[in-house]
Structure formats: structure tokens, C-alpha cells
């Protein structure tokens, strides 16, 4: 990544914005917890049960949190630490953030982290991630109460058909991104194939047997892809 782009990615102003946003997440979480205890008291729910639920939720969220931390390391090299920290703190969907940054780079005609990755490309990545979230917010605000009607209209009341539509859209989006890597050279092709094979093995054989492993699949596949790609690049070079 060029020095100018790296300097922008770690600008002090971005650190301030990220810190304020993450602080708001903590405040919001505290308010939700306090509200939960108040409502539980109104309906007569034992406080011990609420405490236990809180501990279970905290423990369950630890795995996905560590998995996001692994992805955070990868994102840092592309968009800098402050924005990576902020995005994974408020969104927590690593595939979504990776898709947004990759799409922005593709539009600019460059590769993530390459010498051609200019400040303009980085700014477009920030913009893409922000616009992506705005879409979700608008959908939640104006259409949440209509989701059931839309679901029935799309699937005709058939949940299996609706699942197929959702899966097809996901395969199309991520398949397009993977295809771009497959034509980027032997090392990238090997990394892409290795990640796909790892995901298949994890989902088909390991995740059903190991509780909580599904939260780690994206991080594991990224590590496998990077290792295989690096090894193949070494031999090819």
C-alpha cells in the first residue's frame, strides 16, 4: 500500500470517529442490559435466570468475537486499523466488510493493498461500507413491519423456495468475487480453491460435530487461503 494511502488509513481523525462510534456501542449495550432487567422485574422473571442468560450470551459471543479479531488483522492491511476496528465493532459481519472493500477496489480497477491502491480507492471503500449500512438502516426503518408480507410474496408461503432465492443471491455475489481471484494468477487461484475446499470440509463434516465451530469458518478459510497462496507463490516464483 502506498505511503500516502497508509497515512490516510491511520489518520488521527479516523481514530477519533472510530473511538466515538465504539463508545456509543458500549453505551447502547449498557442501556439494553438495564432495560432488560427492568422489564424482567415487571413480568416476574427471576433475577438469577436473567444473570445466567447474560453469562451464556457473553460466553457464546466470545467465539465470534475472536473470529472477527482474526479477520480484523487482514482488514488492517487494506483499510487501516481505526476503520477496521469500528466496522467490526458495529457490524461484526466480516464477509460483508470484505465484500465492500473488494467491490470498491474492483470499481477503481486496483487490487486491495497493491501499490496502485490510492487514497481515492481507500475513500471509496469507506464510502461503500457506509452506504451498505445505510441500506440496512433504511430497510429496518421503513420495511421491517412489511417483511412477513414480502416473504410470503416472494416464496409463495414456501420457506424452502425463499431459502433457495436467498442462497442463489449469495452464491452469485460471492461467486463473482471469487471468480475475479481465480483469474488473477496461479497463487490466487490456489488460495481460492483451498478456501473453498476448506469451507466444504468444515460445513459438511466438522461443524455438525463441533459445537461453535461454524463461527470460525470464515477466519479458518482465510488463513488456509493465505497459507496455500503464499506457498504456491513461493514455488511459482
PDB file of N, CA, C and O in Angstrom, residues 161-225:
ATOM      1  N   UNK A 161     -38.510 -22.469  -0.934  1.00  0.00           N
ATOM      2  CA  UNK A 161     -38.274 -21.648  -2.118  1.00  0.00           C
ATOM      3  C   UNK A 161     -37.610 -20.330  -1.740  1.00  0.00           C
ATOM      4  O   UNK A 161     -36.703 -19.855  -2.432  1.00  0.00           O
ATOM      5  N   UNK A 162     -38.024 -19.742  -0.622  1.00  0.00           N
ATOM      6  CA  UNK A 162     -37.425 -18.493  -0.165  1.00  0.00           C
ATOM      7  C   UNK A 162     -35.958 -18.708   0.192  1.00  0.00           C
ATOM      8  O   UNK A 162     -35.106 -17.868  -0.108  1.00  0.00           O
ATOM      9  N   UNK A 163     -35.651 -19.832   0.828  1.00  0.00           N
ATOM     10  CA  UNK A 163     -34.259 -20.144   1.158  1.00  0.00           C
ATOM     11  C   UNK A 163     -33.414 -20.307  -0.100  1.00  0.00           C
ATOM     12  O   UNK A 163     -32.241 -19.896  -0.141  1.00  0.00           O
ATOM     13  N   UNK A 164     -33.995 -20.881  -1.142  1.00  0.00           N
ATOM     14  CA  UNK A 164     -33.276 -21.044  -2.404  1.00  0.00           C
ATOM     15  C   UNK A 164     -32.980 -19.689  -3.050  1.00  0.00           C
ATOM     16  O   UNK A 164     -31.897 -19.474  -3.606  1.00  0.00           O
ATOM     17  N   UNK A 165     -33.942 -18.763  -2.980  1.00  0.00           N
ATOM     18  CA  UNK A 165     -33.733 -17.428  -3.542  1.00  0.00           C
ATOM     19  C   UNK A 165     -32.586 -16.725  -2.815  1.00  0.00           C
ATOM     20  O   UNK A 165     -31.700 -16.133  -3.433  1.00  0.00           O
ATOM     21  N   UNK A 166     -32.592 -16.801  -1.488  1.00  0.00           N
ATOM     22  CA  UNK A 166     -31.536 -16.168  -0.693  1.00  0.00           C
ATOM     23  C   UNK A 166     -30.184 -16.798  -0.983  1.00  0.00           C
ATOM     24  O   UNK A 166     -29.172 -16.096  -1.155  1.00  0.00           O
ATOM     25  N   UNK A 167     -30.144 -18.121  -1.036  1.00  0.00           N
ATOM     26  CA  UNK A 167     -28.885 -18.817  -1.309  1.00  0.00           C
ATOM     27  C   UNK A 167     -28.367 -18.479  -2.703  1.00  0.00           C
ATOM     28  O   UNK A 167     -27.161 -18.259  -2.902  1.00  0.00           O
ATOM     29  N   UNK A 168     -29.275 -18.400  -3.681  1.00  0.00           N
ATOM     30  CA  UNK A 168     -28.863 -18.070  -5.039  1.00  0.00           C
ATOM     31  C   UNK A 168     -28.243 -16.689  -5.141  1.00  0.00           C
ATOM     32  O   UNK A 168     -27.230 -16.490  -5.832  1.00  0.00           O
ATOM     33  N   UNK A 169     -28.839 -15.720  -4.440  1.00  0.00           N
ATOM     34  CA  UNK A 169     -28.288 -14.366  -4.442  1.00  0.00           C
ATOM     35  C   UNK A 169     -26.894 -14.343  -3.814  1.00  0.00           C
ATOM     36  O   UNK A 169     -25.974 -13.688  -4.321  1.00  0.00           O
ATOM     37  N   UNK A 170     -26.714 -15.063  -2.724  1.00  0.00           N
ATOM     38  CA  UNK A 170     -25.411 -15.112  -2.043  1.00  0.00           C
ATOM     39  C   UNK A 170     -24.357 -15.775  -2.920  1.00  0.00           C
ATOM     40  O   UNK A 170     -23.218 -15.296  -3.020  1.00  0.00           O
ATOM     41  N   UNK A 171     -24.724 -16.882  -3.558  1.00  0.00           N
ATOM     42  CA  UNK A 171     -23.790 -17.583  -4.435  1.00  0.00           C
ATOM     43  C   UNK A 171     -23.370 -16.677  -5.595  1.00  0.00           C
ATOM     44  O   UNK A 171     -22.197 -16.640  -5.991  1.00  0.00           O
ATOM     45  N   UNK A 172     -24.320 -15.918  -6.141  1.00  0.00           N
ATOM     46  CA  UNK A 172     -23.998 -15.019  -7.244  1.00  0.00           C
ATOM     47  C   UNK A 172     -23.011 -13.942  -6.848  1.00  0.00           C
ATOM     48  O   UNK A 172     -22.031 -13.686  -7.567  1.00  0.00           O
ATOM     49  N   UNK A 173     -23.239 -13.311  -5.688  1.00  0.00           N
ATOM     50  CA  UNK A 173     -22.367 -12.216  -5.240  1.00  0.00           C
ATOM     51  C   UNK A 173     -20.963 -12.719  -4.920  1.00  0.00           C
ATOM     52  O   UNK A 173     -19.957 -12.205  -5.440  1.00  0.00           O
ATOM     53  N   UNK A 174     -20.872 -13.743  -4.070  1.00  0.00           N
ATOM     54  CA  UNK A 174     -19.552 -14.213  -3.649  1.00  0.00           C
ATOM     55  C   UNK A 174     -18.859 -15.015  -4.747  1.00  0.00           C
ATOM     56  O   UNK A 174     -17.630 -15.041  -4.823  1.00  0.00           O
ATOM     57  N   UNK A 175     -19.661 -15.656  -5.624  1.00  0.00           N
ATOM     58  CA  UNK A 175     -19.067 -16.352  -6.753  1.00  0.00           C
ATOM     59  C   UNK A 175     -18.395 -15.387  -7.713  1.00  0.00           C
ATOM     60  O   UNK A 175     -17.328 -15.672  -8.260  1.00  0.00           O
ATOM     61  N   UNK A 176     -19.008 -14.227  -7.905  1.00  0.00           N
ATOM     62  CA  UNK A 176     -18.415 -13.205  -8.773  1.00  0.00           C
ATOM     63  C   UNK A 176     -17.085 -12.712  -8.210  1.00  0.00           C
ATOM     64  O   UNK A 176     -16.100 -12.546  -8.939  1.00  0.00           O
ATOM     65  N   UNK A 177     -17.042 -12.486  -6.894  1.00  0.00           N
ATOM     66  CA  UNK A 177     -15.798 -12.034  -6.269  1.00  0.00           C
ATOM     67  C   UNK A 177     -14.719 -13.120  -6.345  1.00  0.00           C
ATOM     68  O   UNK A 177     -13.542 -12.828  -6.596  1.00  0.00           O
ATOM     69  N   UNK A 178     -15.115 -14.384  -6.128  1.00  0.00           N
ATOM     70  CA  UNK A 178     -14.152 -15.484  -6.185  1.00  0.00           C
ATOM     71  C   UNK A 178     -13.617 -15.666  -7.602  1.00  0.00           C
ATOM     72  O   UNK A 178     -12.429 -15.945  -7.796  1.00  0.00           O
ATOM     73  N   UNK A 179     -14.491 -15.495  -8.592  1.00  0.00           N
ATOM     74  CA  UNK A 179     -14.069 -15.667  -9.987  1.00  0.00           C
ATOM     75  C   UNK A 179     -12.983 -14.670 -10.359  1.00  0.00           C
ATOM     76  O   UNK A 179     -12.064 -14.995 -11.130  1.00  0.00           O
ATOM     77  N   UNK A 180     -13.072 -13.464  -9.827  1.00  0.00           N
ATOM     78  CA  UNK A 180     -12.060 -12.449 -10.117  1.00  0.00           C
ATOM     79  C   UNK A 180     -10.701 -12.865  -9.570  1.00  0.00           C
ATOM     80  O   UNK A 180      -9.666 -12.555 -10.160  1.00  0.00           O
ATOM     81  N   UNK A 181     -10.685 -13.568  -8.449  1.00  0.00           N
ATOM     82  CA  UNK A 181      -9.428 -14.042  -7.880  1.00  0.00           C
ATOM     83  C   UNK A 181      -8.883 -15.235  -8.665  1.00  0.00           C
ATOM     84  O   UNK A 181      -7.671 -15.407  -8.782  1.00  0.00           O
ATOM     85  N   UNK A 182      -9.776 -16.054  -9.201  1.00  0.00           N
ATOM     86  CA  UNK A 182      -9.353 -17.254  -9.921  1.00  0.00           C
ATOM     87  C   UNK A 182      -8.564 -16.931 -11.188  1.00  0.00           C
ATOM     88  O   UNK A 182      -7.772 -17.752 -11.660  1.00  0.00           O
ATOM     89  N   UNK A 183      -8.783 -15.749 -11.756  1.00  0.00           N
ATOM     90  CA  UNK A 183      -8.069 -15.373 -12.981  1.00  0.00           C
ATOM     91  C   UNK A 183      -6.915 -14.414 -12.673  1.00  0.00           C
ATOM     92  O   UNK A 183      -6.345 -13.805 -13.580  1.00  0.00           O
ATOM     93  N   UNK A 184      -6.551 -14.298 -11.399  1.00  0.00           N
ATOM     94  CA  UNK A 184      -5.500 -13.367 -11.001  1.00  0.00           C
ATOM     95  C   UNK A 184      -4.128 -13.987 -10.897  1.00  0.00           C
ATOM     96  O   UNK A 184      -3.199 -13.351 -10.410  1.00  0.00           O
ATOM     97  N   UNK A 185      -3.980 -15.240 -11.320  1.00  0.00           N
ATOM     98  CA  UNK A 185      -2.678 -15.900 -11.237  1.00  0.00           C
ATOM     99  C   UNK A 185      -2.774 -17.219 -10.512  1.00  0.00           C
ATOM    100  O   UNK A 185      -3.780 -17.533  -9.849  1.00  0.00           O
ATOM    101  N   UNK A 186      -1.733 -18.021 -10.608  1.00  0.00           N
ATOM    102  CA  UNK A 186      -1.729 -19.364 -10.025  1.00  0.00           C
ATOM    103  C   UNK A 186      -1.886 -19.336  -8.511  1.00  0.00           C
ATOM    104  O   UNK A 186      -2.644 -20.128  -7.937  1.00  0.00           O
ATOM    105  N   UNK A 187      -1.178 -18.427  -7.842  1.00  0.00           N
ATOM    106  CA  UNK A 187      -1.230 -18.364  -6.379  1.00  0.00           C
ATOM    107  C   UNK A 187      -2.628 -18.000  -5.892  1.00  0.00           C
ATOM    108  O   UNK A 187      -3.146 -18.603  -4.948  1.00  0.00           O
ATOM    109  N   UNK A 188      -3.245 -17.024  -6.551  1.00  0.00           N
ATOM    110  CA  UNK A 188      -4.597 -16.619  -6.148  1.00  0.00           C
ATOM    111  C   UNK A 188      -5.608 -17.716  -6.427  1.00  0.00           C
ATOM    112  O   UNK A 188      -6.533 -17.951  -5.631  1.00  0.00           O
ATOM    113  N   UNK A 189      -5.444 -18.394  -7.554  1.00  0.00           N
ATOM    114  CA  UNK A 189      -6.337 -19.499  -7.882  1.00  0.00           C
ATOM    115  C   UNK A 189      -6.211 -20.612  -6.849  1.00  0.00           C
ATOM    116  O   UNK A 189      -7.219 -21.158  -6.381  1.00  0.00           O
ATOM    117  N   UNK A 190      -4.971 -20.935  -6.477  1.00  0.00           N
ATOM    118  CA  UNK A 190      -4.750 -21.981  -5.478  1.00  0.00           C
ATOM    119  C   UNK A 190      -5.347 -21.595  -4.135  1.00  0.00           C
ATOM    120  O   UNK A 190      -5.965 -22.426  -3.451  1.00  0.00           O
ATOM    121  N   UNK A 191      -5.176 -20.331  -3.751  1.00  0.00           N
ATOM    122  CA  UNK A 191      -5.743 -19.867  -2.480  1.00  0.00           C
ATOM    123  C   UNK A 191      -7.250 -19.921  -2.494  1.00  0.00           C
ATOM    124  O   UNK A 191      -7.874 -20.310  -1.494  1.00  0.00           O
ATOM    125  N   UNK A 192      -7.860 -19.543  -3.604  1.00  0.00           N
ATOM    126  CA  UNK A 192      -9.324 -19.558  -3.722  1.00  0.00           C
ATOM    127  C   UNK A 192      -9.857 -20.983  -3.645  1.00  0.00           C
ATOM    128  O   UNK A 192     -10.822 -21.269  -2.936  1.00  0.00           O
ATOM    129  N   UNK A 193      -9.218 -21.903  -4.369  1.00  0.00           N
ATOM    130  CA  UNK A 193      -9.645 -23.315  -4.358  1.00  0.00           C
ATOM    131  C   UNK A 193      -9.454 -23.922  -2.969  1.00  0.00           C
ATOM    132  O   UNK A 193     -10.316 -24.667  -2.474  1.00  0.00           O
ATOM    133  N   UNK A 194      -8.334 -23.593  -2.319  1.00  0.00           N
ATOM    134  CA  UNK A 194      -8.075 -24.126  -0.985  1.00  0.00           C
ATOM    135  C   UNK A 194      -9.117 -23.636   0.019  1.00  0.00           C
ATOM    136  O   UNK A 194      -9.591 -24.399   0.873  1.00  0.00           O
ATOM    137  N   UNK A 195      -9.492 -22.345  -0.081  1.00  0.00           N
ATOM    138  CA  UNK A 195     -10.504 -21.793   0.822  1.00  0.00           C
ATOM    139  C   UNK A 195     -11.852 -22.458   0.592  1.00  0.00           C
ATOM    140  O   UNK A 195     -12.574 -22.781   1.547  1.00  0.00           O
ATOM    141  N   UNK A 196     -12.206 -22.692  -0.680  1.00  0.00           N
ATOM    142  CA  UNK A 196     -13.473 -23.349  -0.994  1.00  0.00           C
ATOM    143  C   UNK A 196     -13.488 -24.780  -0.459  1.00  0.00           C
ATOM    144  O   UNK A 196     -14.491 -25.240   0.104  1.00  0.00           O
ATOM    145  N   UNK A 197     -12.374 -25.487  -0.636  1.00  0.00           N
ATOM    146  CA  UNK A 197     -12.288 -26.863  -0.137  1.00  0.00           C
ATOM    147  C   UNK A 197     -12.377 -26.895   1.393  1.00  0.00           C
ATOM    148  O   UNK A 197     -13.053 -27.754   1.972  1.00  0.00           O
ATOM    149  N   UNK A 198     -11.697 -25.940   2.029  1.00  0.00           N
ATOM    150  CA  UNK A 198     -11.741 -25.882   3.495  1.00  0.00           C
ATOM    151  C   UNK A 198     -13.150 -25.598   3.994  1.00  0.00           C
ATOM    152  O   UNK A 198     -13.617 -26.206   4.969  1.00  0.00           O
ATOM    153  N   UNK A 199     -13.849 -24.667   3.318  1.00  0.00           N
ATOM    154  CA  UNK A 199     -15.218 -24.359   3.712  1.00  0.00           C
ATOM    155  C   UNK A 199     -16.133 -25.568   3.547  1.00  0.00           C
ATOM    156  O   UNK A 199     -16.998 -25.832   4.393  1.00  0.00           O
ATOM    157  N   UNK A 200     -15.949 -26.312   2.466  1.00  0.00           N
ATOM    158  CA  UNK A 200     -16.761 -27.509   2.226  1.00  0.00           C
ATOM    159  C   UNK A 200     -16.544 -28.537   3.336  1.00  0.00           C
ATOM    160  O   UNK A 200     -17.511 -29.084   3.891  1.00  0.00           O
ATOM    161  N   UNK A 201     -15.285 -28.800   3.665  1.00  0.00           N
ATOM    162  CA  UNK A 201     -14.972 -29.782   4.712  1.00  0.00           C
ATOM    163  C   UNK A 201     -15.529 -29.336   6.063  1.00  0.00           C
ATOM    164  O   UNK A 201     -16.106 -30.134   6.812  1.00  0.00           O
ATOM    165  N   UNK A 202     -15.366 -28.060   6.366  1.00  0.00           N
ATOM    166  CA  UNK A 202     -15.849 -27.537   7.642  1.00  0.00           C
ATOM    167  C   UNK A 202     -17.369 -27.660   7.754  1.00  0.00           C
ATOM    168  O   UNK A 202     -17.891 -28.172   8.756  1.00  0.00           O
ATOM    169  N   UNK A 203     -18.074 -27.189   6.727  1.00  0.00           N
ATOM    170  CA  UNK A 203     -19.546 -27.187   6.787  1.00  0.00           C
ATOM    171  C   UNK A 203     -20.148 -28.581   6.717  1.00  0.00           C
ATOM    172  O   UNK A 203     -21.148 -28.869   7.380  1.00  0.00           O
ATOM    173  N   UNK A 204     -19.546 -29.451   5.924  1.00  0.00           N
ATOM    174  CA  UNK A 204     -20.136 -30.768   5.711  1.00  0.00           C
ATOM    175  C   UNK A 204     -19.779 -31.779   6.798  1.00  0.00           C
ATOM    176  O   UNK A 204     -20.584 -32.643   7.135  1.00  0.00           O
ATOM    177  N   UNK A 205     -18.560 -31.687   7.330  1.00  0.00           N
ATOM    178  CA  UNK A 205     -18.093 -32.744   8.216  1.00  0.00           C
ATOM    179  C   UNK A 205     -17.760 -32.301   9.644  1.00  0.00           C
ATOM    180  O   UNK A 205     -18.017 -33.035  10.600  1.00  0.00           O
ATOM    181  N   UNK A 206     -17.192 -31.113   9.793  1.00  0.00           N
ATOM    182  CA  UNK A 206     -16.702 -30.727  11.115  1.00  0.00           C
ATOM    183  C   UNK A 206     -17.701 -29.903  11.928  1.00  0.00           C
ATOM    184  O   UNK A 206     -17.895 -30.165  13.113  1.00  0.00           O
ATOM    185  N   UNK A 207     -18.324 -28.899  11.284  1.00  0.00           N
ATOM    186  CA  UNK A 207     -19.238 -28.027  12.020  1.00  0.00           C
ATOM    187  C   UNK A 207     -20.411 -28.775  12.659  1.00  0.00           C
ATOM    188  O   UNK A 207     -20.803 -28.449  13.787  1.00  0.00           O
ATOM    189  N   UNK A 208     -21.007 -29.780  11.984  1.00  0.00           N
ATOM    190  CA  UNK A 208     -22.097 -30.510  12.622  1.00  0.00           C
ATOM    191  C   UNK A 208     -21.665 -31.281  13.867  1.00  0.00           C
ATOM    192  O   UNK A 208     -22.494 -31.603  14.723  1.00  0.00           O
ATOM    193  N   UNK A 209     -20.363 -31.554  13.987  1.00  0.00           N
ATOM    194  CA  UNK A 209     -19.868 -32.347  15.108  1.00  0.00           C
ATOM    195  C   UNK A 209     -19.246 -31.500  16.214  1.00  0.00           C
ATOM    196  O   UNK A 209     -19.240 -31.908  17.375  1.00  0.00           O
ATOM    197  N   UNK A 210     -18.701 -30.338  15.841  1.00  0.00           N
ATOM    198  CA  UNK A 210     -18.007 -29.493  16.818  1.00  0.00           C
ATOM    199  C   UNK A 210     -18.845 -28.253  17.086  1.00  0.00           C
ATOM    200  O   UNK A 210     -19.023 -27.404  16.202  1.00  0.00           O
ATOM    201  N   UNK A 211     -19.357 -28.134  18.275  1.00  0.00           N
ATOM    202  CA  UNK A 211     -20.213 -27.011  18.635  1.00  0.00           C
ATOM    203  C   UNK A 211     -19.430 -25.695  18.619  1.00  0.00           C
ATOM    204  O   UNK A 211     -18.338 -25.603  19.168  1.00  0.00           O
ATOM    205  N   UNK A 212     -20.004 -24.698  17.963  1.00  0.00           N
ATOM    206  CA  UNK A 212     -19.389 -23.370  17.925  1.00  0.00           C
ATOM    207  C   UNK A 212     -18.370 -23.179  16.821  1.00  0.00           C
ATOM    208  O   UNK A 212     -17.880 -22.066  16.610  1.00  0.00           O
ATOM    209  N   UNK A 213     -18.032 -24.249  16.093  1.00  0.00           N
ATOM    210  CA  UNK A 213     -17.010 -24.137  15.051  1.00  0.00           C
ATOM    211  C   UNK A 213     -17.492 -23.299  13.866  1.00  0.00           C
ATOM    212  O   UNK A 213     -16.687 -22.659  13.184  1.00  0.00           O
ATOM    213  N   UNK A 214     -18.799 -23.286  13.625  1.00  0.00           N
ATOM    214  CA  UNK A 214     -19.335 -22.555  12.474  1.00  0.00           C
ATOM    215  C   UNK A 214     -19.002 -21.067  12.533  1.00  0.00           C
ATOM    216  O   UNK A 214     -18.905 -20.403  11.496  1.00  0.00           O
ATOM    217  N   UNK A 215     -18.821 -20.534  13.738  1.00  0.00           N
ATOM    218  CA  UNK A 215     -18.494 -19.116  13.882  1.00  0.00           C
ATOM    219  C   UNK A 215     -17.073 -18.806  13.428  1.00  0.00           C
ATOM    220  O   UNK A 215     -16.733 -17.650  13.185  1.00  0.00           O
ATOM    221  N   UNK A 216     -16.248 -19.839  13.300  1.00  0.00           N
ATOM    222  CA  UNK A 216     -14.837 -19.648  12.975  1.00  0.00           C
ATOM    223  C   UNK A 216     -14.519 -19.952  11.515  1.00  0.00           C
ATOM    224  O   UNK A 216     -13.375 -19.791  11.085  1.00  0.00           O
ATOM    225  N   UNK A 217     -15.522 -20.400  10.743  1.00  0.00           N
ATOM    226  CA  UNK A 217     -15.235 -20.896   9.407  1.00  0.00           C
ATOM    227  C   UNK A 217     -14.586 -19.855   8.497  1.00  0.00           C
ATOM    228  O   UNK A 217     -13.629 -20.158   7.775  1.00  0.00           O
ATOM    229  N   UNK A 218     -15.101 -18.623   8.489  1.00  0.00           N
ATOM    230  CA  UNK A 218     -14.551 -17.599   7.596  1.00  0.00           C
ATOM    231  C   UNK A 218     -13.099 -17.299   7.944  1.00  0.00           C
ATOM    232  O   UNK A 218     -12.246 -17.151   7.060  1.00  0.00           O
ATOM    233  N   UNK A 219     -12.783 -17.242   9.244  1.00  0.00           N
ATOM    234  CA  UNK A 219     -11.410 -16.962   9.666  1.00  0.00           C
ATOM    235  C   UNK A 219     -10.483 -18.117   9.294  1.00  0.00           C
ATOM    236  O   UNK A 219      -9.363 -17.906   8.808  1.00  0.00           O
ATOM    237  N   UNK A 220     -10.938 -19.348   9.527  1.00  0.00           N
ATOM    238  CA  UNK A 220     -10.125 -20.523   9.201  1.00  0.00           C
ATOM    239  C   UNK A 220      -9.835 -20.581   7.703  1.00  0.00           C
ATOM    240  O   UNK A 220      -8.698 -20.818   7.276  1.00  0.00           O
ATOM    241  N   UNK A 221     -10.876 -20.342   6.890  1.00  0.00           N
ATOM    242  CA  UNK A 221     -10.698 -20.408   5.435  1.00  0.00           C
ATOM    243  C   UNK A 221      -9.767 -19.315   4.938  1.00  0.00           C
ATOM    244  O   UNK A 221      -8.993 -19.525   3.985  1.00  0.00           O
ATOM    245  N   UNK A 222      -9.811 -18.149   5.558  1.00  0.00           N
ATOM    246  CA  UNK A 222      -8.905 -17.070   5.168  1.00  0.00           C
ATOM    247  C   UNK A 222      -7.456 -17.455   5.449  1.00  0.00           C
ATOM    248  O   UNK A 222      -6.567 -17.221   4.627  1.00  0.00           O
ATOM    249  N   UNK A 223      -7.216 -18.059   6.615  1.00  0.00           N
ATOM    250  CA  UNK A 223      -5.861 -18.480   6.975  1.00  0.00           C
ATOM    251  C   UNK A 223      -5.377 -19.559   6.007  1.00  0.00           C
ATOM    252  O   UNK A 223      -4.240 -19.523   5.515  1.00  0.00           O
ATOM    253  N   UNK A 224      -6.246 -20.540   5.715  1.00  0.00           N
ATOM    254  CA  UNK A 224      -5.889 -21.604   4.772  1.00  0.00           C
ATOM    255  C   UNK A 224      -5.549 -21.025   3.408  1.00  0.00           C
ATOM    256  O   UNK A 224      -4.549 -21.398   2.778  1.00  0.00           O
ATOM    257  N   UNK A 225      -6.378 -20.081   2.945  1.00  0.00           N
ATOM    258  CA  UNK A 225      -6.154 -19.460   1.640  1.00  0.00           C
ATOM    259  C   UNK A 225      -4.821 -18.717   1.601  1.00  0.00           C
ATOM    260  O   UNK A 225      -4.064 -18.829   0.627  1.00  0.00           O
TER     261      UNK A 225
END
